[in-house]
Amino acid sequence: MLRPDGRLSLDLDPIDHGPKDACGVFGVFAPSEDVAQLTYYGLFALQHRGQESAGIAVSTGERITVFKDMGLVSQVFDEATLTSLRGRLGIGHTRYSTTGASVWHNAQPTFRATRNGGLALAHNGNLTNTHELESWLRELDPDQRVPEKKTMDSTNDTSLVTALMSSFGTEPIEQVAMKVLPRLRGAFCLTFINETTLFAARDPQGVRPLVLGRLATGWVVASETAALDIVGASFIREVEPGEFIAIDEAGLRSQRFAEARPKGCLFEYVYLARPDTTIAGRSVHATRVEIGRILAREHPVEADLVIPTPDSGTPSAVGYAEASGIPFGLGLVKNAYVGRTFIQPSQTIRQLGIRLKLNPLKEVIAGKRLVVVDDSIVRGNTQRALVRMLREAGAKQVHVRISSPPVEWPCFYGIDFATRAELIAPGLGVDEICRSLGADSLGYISLDALTEATHRPAAELCRACFDGRYPIAVPKGQAELLHLEEK
């Protein structure tokens, strides 16, 4: 149960929220720049990927300093803190928990002292073989007692990786990484540093995005190209699936720890990534507009106005209006300051629900037949409340169009999707879901059409949340992903 702590939380109602990504990671090697400031701005660009905690680790070349706390990037860091974080290289992290509780000890970057110096590490994704890795950690150092948490400073899989990295005596970290990385299973994009070198690695399937950029005086790695843009770095390329990169005074070195078997997350295109990001050479905004055009062809309807659910539904609503010839309009106003609210809202606030986030423009929608475009339906509570609110504001008809297929399966690779029992789609047909929402009609884009909009072959995408075909072996039970927390 969430308890009031005086800080701010993700959602008005933590029981009913949209899809949340695990994290955003950032790394920079730029000895002549203020790396803490660059990392701060990079994390700002990645705030949408994690809003529970934020952290930065920097190294002067001789000493690593880590600062992290619960809250948004702007809440965790101020000018005095950033000024104190002097260094030549650094990494940053924004977190939303999928493994491990939302508490300070699980904020990242994690840090451990090794026989070769310090190691700070940040992780985006979710590992699926934590039991196996714990057993290996015990073999490496029998004196360590993993179940009693003597080897880790937190309860998440990131700390387990850090503990493994520090268990090889005086071996150079690059050699250690080439032993540890091939043993990891699941989705992982890592940025980590020792005193002198920035490292980055991406899992062999490349489930989560990770890109490489160039500064005039250094290098940047980040979860999305939008973070490169905000710090003035030019995009060089994506970090390849199965690639391990090291950057220091000698330049950039790259080696493979596994063969690339691309399975990029399809949901990045639907919702997770910023619209101004590029994935696999394809603009996310352009993809979402194309999804809207396809939706209009697959699910046409006679209506007077197309409106988005701000902000995630806007590009697809533009595409739907363009292809259908129905005018596009803004029928809902979003309160930009209520994305985070009191951690334990009162019952009165809960009853207000979606109205604190979205308010209808009655003069725009009254008497109109509306097409409402949204990115996804997970549990259905938000869409149900939205349809009711639009009807109360005078909408004549409400036709819901969704720019992803029905979400029927949980994600084991870093998105906080509900269990199957909590999802609305399993066991219900589209007509039944439509009646549950109270809409006049409901249309989802087809899986094949969504795939087509990305301009990537289906064989290179993870579509498991839609079709249940997991490209990486998953634990027998979802609880296994939480076993670190339970010990």
mmCIF file of C-alpha atoms in Angstrom, residues 266-394:
data_model
loop_
_atom_site.group_PDB
_atom_site.id
_atom_site.type_symbol
_atom_site.label_atom_id
_atom_site.label_comp_id
_atom_site.label_asym_id
_atom_site.label_seq_id
_atom_site.Cartn_x
_atom_site.Cartn_y
_atom_site.Cartn_z
ATOM 1 C CA LEU A 266 6.504 -2.478 -30.765
ATOM 2 C CA PHE A 267 4.915 -0.521 -27.929
ATOM 3 C CA GLU A 268 7.715 2.048 -28.097
ATOM 4 C CA TYR A 269 6.108 3.270 -31.327
ATOM 5 C CA VAL A 270 2.620 3.313 -29.833
ATOM 6 C CA TYR A 271 3.222 5.119 -26.565
ATOM 7 C CA LEU A 272 6.526 4.839 -24.714
ATOM 8 C CA ALA A 273 8.912 6.868 -26.871
ATOM 9 C CA ARG A 274 8.664 10.615 -27.335
ATOM 10 C CA PRO A 275 7.130 11.597 -30.690
ATOM 11 C CA ASP A 276 10.295 13.557 -31.558
ATOM 12 C CA THR A 277 12.424 10.428 -31.206
ATOM 13 C CA THR A 278 13.641 8.251 -34.073
ATOM 14 C CA ILE A 279 13.760 4.449 -33.749
ATOM 15 C CA ALA A 280 15.442 2.279 -36.381
ATOM 16 C CA GLY A 281 15.505 5.226 -38.764
ATOM 17 C CA ARG A 282 11.760 5.853 -38.461
ATOM 18 C CA SER A 283 10.259 8.955 -36.841
ATOM 19 C CA VAL A 284 7.939 7.987 -33.997
ATOM 20 C CA HIS A 285 5.662 10.914 -34.841
ATOM 21 C CA ALA A 286 5.419 9.855 -38.481
ATOM 22 C CA THR A 287 4.638 6.305 -37.374
ATOM 23 C CA ARG A 288 1.824 7.472 -35.102
ATOM 24 C CA VAL A 289 0.286 9.673 -37.784
ATOM 25 C CA GLU A 290 0.371 6.719 -40.173
ATOM 26 C CA ILE A 291 -1.288 4.553 -37.516
ATOM 27 C CA GLY A 292 -4.131 7.074 -37.426
ATOM 28 C CA ARG A 293 -4.539 6.936 -41.206
ATOM 29 C CA ILE A 294 -4.718 3.153 -41.060
ATOM 30 C CA LEU A 295 -7.248 3.304 -38.217
ATOM 31 C CA ALA A 296 -9.484 5.496 -40.380
ATOM 32 C CA ARG A 297 -9.341 2.938 -43.185
ATOM 33 C CA GLU A 298 -9.855 -0.075 -40.920
ATOM 34 C CA HIS A 299 -12.575 1.470 -38.749
ATOM 35 C CA PRO A 300 -14.437 4.231 -40.594
ATOM 36 C CA VAL A 301 -17.420 5.941 -38.998
ATOM 37 C CA GLU A 302 -19.682 8.903 -39.735
ATOM 38 C CA ALA A 303 -18.785 11.639 -37.284
ATOM 39 C CA ASP A 304 -18.442 15.400 -36.915
ATOM 40 C CA LEU A 305 -15.139 15.754 -35.102
ATOM 41 C CA VAL A 306 -11.946 13.791 -34.363
ATOM 42 C CA ILE A 307 -10.402 14.562 -30.972
ATOM 43 C CA PRO A 308 -7.333 13.065 -29.289
ATOM 44 C CA THR A 309 -6.821 12.011 -25.716
ATOM 45 C CA PRO A 310 -3.935 14.378 -24.948
ATOM 46 C CA ASP A 311 -1.096 13.955 -25.454
ATOM 47 C CA SER A 312 -0.432 10.399 -26.520
ATOM 48 C CA GLY A 313 -3.413 10.198 -28.884
ATOM 49 C CA THR A 314 -2.707 13.419 -30.779
ATOM 50 C CA PRO A 315 -0.531 12.251 -33.721
ATOM 51 C CA SER A 316 -2.848 9.321 -34.502
ATOM 52 C CA ALA A 317 -5.886 11.601 -34.249
ATOM 53 C CA VAL A 318 -4.249 13.896 -36.809
ATOM 54 C CA GLY A 319 -3.761 10.941 -39.128
ATOM 55 C CA TYR A 320 -7.330 9.697 -38.599
ATOM 56 C CA ALA A 321 -8.756 13.121 -39.436
ATOM 57 C CA GLU A 322 -6.534 13.440 -42.494
ATOM 58 C CA ALA A 323 -7.534 10.057 -43.926
ATOM 59 C CA SER A 324 -11.229 10.251 -43.025
ATOM 60 C CA GLY A 325 -11.877 13.859 -43.997
ATOM 61 C CA ILE A 326 -13.484 14.469 -40.596
ATOM 62 C CA PRO A 327 -12.294 17.731 -38.996
ATOM 63 C CA PHE A 328 -9.668 17.518 -36.279
ATOM 64 C CA GLY A 329 -10.315 19.440 -33.074
ATOM 65 C CA LEU A 330 -9.185 19.791 -29.479
ATOM 66 C CA GLY A 331 -12.121 18.708 -27.382
ATOM 67 C CA LEU A 332 -10.179 17.998 -24.199
ATOM 68 C CA VAL A 333 -7.894 20.318 -22.249
ATOM 69 C CA LYS A 334 -5.083 18.693 -20.291
ATOM 70 C CA ASN A 335 -3.924 20.085 -16.965
ATOM 71 C CA ALA A 336 -0.160 20.073 -17.386
ATOM 72 C CA TYR A 337 0.453 20.256 -13.633
ATOM 73 C CA VAL A 338 -1.526 17.287 -12.393
ATOM 74 C CA GLY A 339 0.546 14.503 -13.911
ATOM 75 C CA ARG A 340 1.802 13.985 -10.386
ATOM 76 C CA THR A 341 -0.426 14.554 -7.407
ATOM 77 C CA PHE A 342 -0.618 13.676 -3.712
ATOM 78 C CA ILE A 343 0.520 10.146 -3.071
ATOM 79 C CA GLN A 344 -2.636 9.213 -1.179
ATOM 80 C CA PRO A 345 -5.513 11.215 -2.671
ATOM 81 C CA SER A 346 -8.676 11.533 -0.649
ATOM 82 C CA GLN A 347 -11.845 9.785 -1.731
ATOM 83 C CA THR A 348 -13.213 13.121 -2.922
ATOM 84 C CA ILE A 349 -10.226 13.602 -5.202
ATOM 85 C CA ARG A 350 -10.515 10.011 -6.441
ATOM 86 C CA GLN A 351 -14.149 10.636 -7.362
ATOM 87 C CA LEU A 352 -13.097 13.608 -9.452
ATOM 88 C CA GLY A 353 -10.811 11.165 -11.223
ATOM 89 C CA ILE A 354 -10.000 11.982 -14.801
ATOM 90 C CA ARG A 355 -11.480 15.492 -14.530
ATOM 91 C CA LEU A 356 -8.388 16.643 -12.675
ATOM 92 C CA LYS A 357 -6.305 15.646 -15.689
ATOM 93 C CA LEU A 358 -8.674 16.296 -18.604
ATOM 94 C CA ASN A 359 -11.578 18.706 -18.926
ATOM 95 C CA PRO A 360 -13.948 18.814 -21.917
ATOM 96 C CA LEU A 361 -14.505 21.927 -24.037
ATOM 97 C CA LYS A 362 -18.281 21.793 -23.908
ATOM 98 C CA GLU A 363 -18.817 24.383 -26.629
ATOM 99 C CA VAL A 364 -16.675 22.304 -28.998
ATOM 100 C CA ILE A 365 -18.175 18.862 -28.394
ATOM 101 C CA ALA A 366 -21.810 19.540 -27.443
ATOM 102 C CA GLY A 367 -24.163 17.905 -29.944
ATOM 103 C CA LYS A 368 -21.262 16.415 -31.921
ATOM 104 C CA ARG A 369 -20.582 12.847 -33.014
ATOM 105 C CA LEU A 370 -17.035 12.338 -31.763
ATOM 106 C CA VAL A 371 -14.182 10.053 -32.751
ATOM 107 C CA VAL A 372 -11.896 9.846 -29.724
ATOM 108 C CA VAL A 373 -8.392 8.527 -30.491
ATOM 109 C CA ASP A 374 -6.266 7.054 -27.700
ATOM 110 C CA ASP A 375 -3.052 5.001 -27.683
ATOM 111 C CA SER A 376 -4.147 1.879 -25.783
ATOM 112 C CA ILE A 377 -6.625 0.318 -23.378
ATOM 113 C CA VAL A 378 -5.092 -1.560 -20.452
ATOM 114 C CA ARG A 379 -7.674 -1.896 -17.692
ATOM 115 C CA GLY A 380 -10.346 0.296 -19.268
ATOM 116 C CA ASN A 381 -11.144 2.438 -16.242
ATOM 117 C CA THR A 382 -9.742 5.642 -17.722
ATOM 118 C CA GLN A 383 -11.525 5.236 -21.063
ATOM 119 C CA ARG A 384 -14.782 4.377 -19.287
ATOM 120 C CA ALA A 385 -14.588 7.577 -17.252
ATOM 121 C CA LEU A 386 -13.644 9.570 -20.351
ATOM 122 C CA VAL A 387 -16.636 8.359 -22.358
ATOM 123 C CA ARG A 388 -18.964 9.174 -19.479
ATOM 124 C CA MET A 389 -17.456 12.644 -19.106
ATOM 125 C CA LEU A 390 -17.856 13.406 -22.815
ATOM 126 C CA ARG A 391 -21.492 12.340 -22.759
ATOM 127 C CA GLU A 392 -22.137 14.521 -19.718
ATOM 128 C CA ALA A 393 -20.567 17.414 -21.645
ATOM 129 C CA GLY A 394 -23.153 16.961 -24.414
#
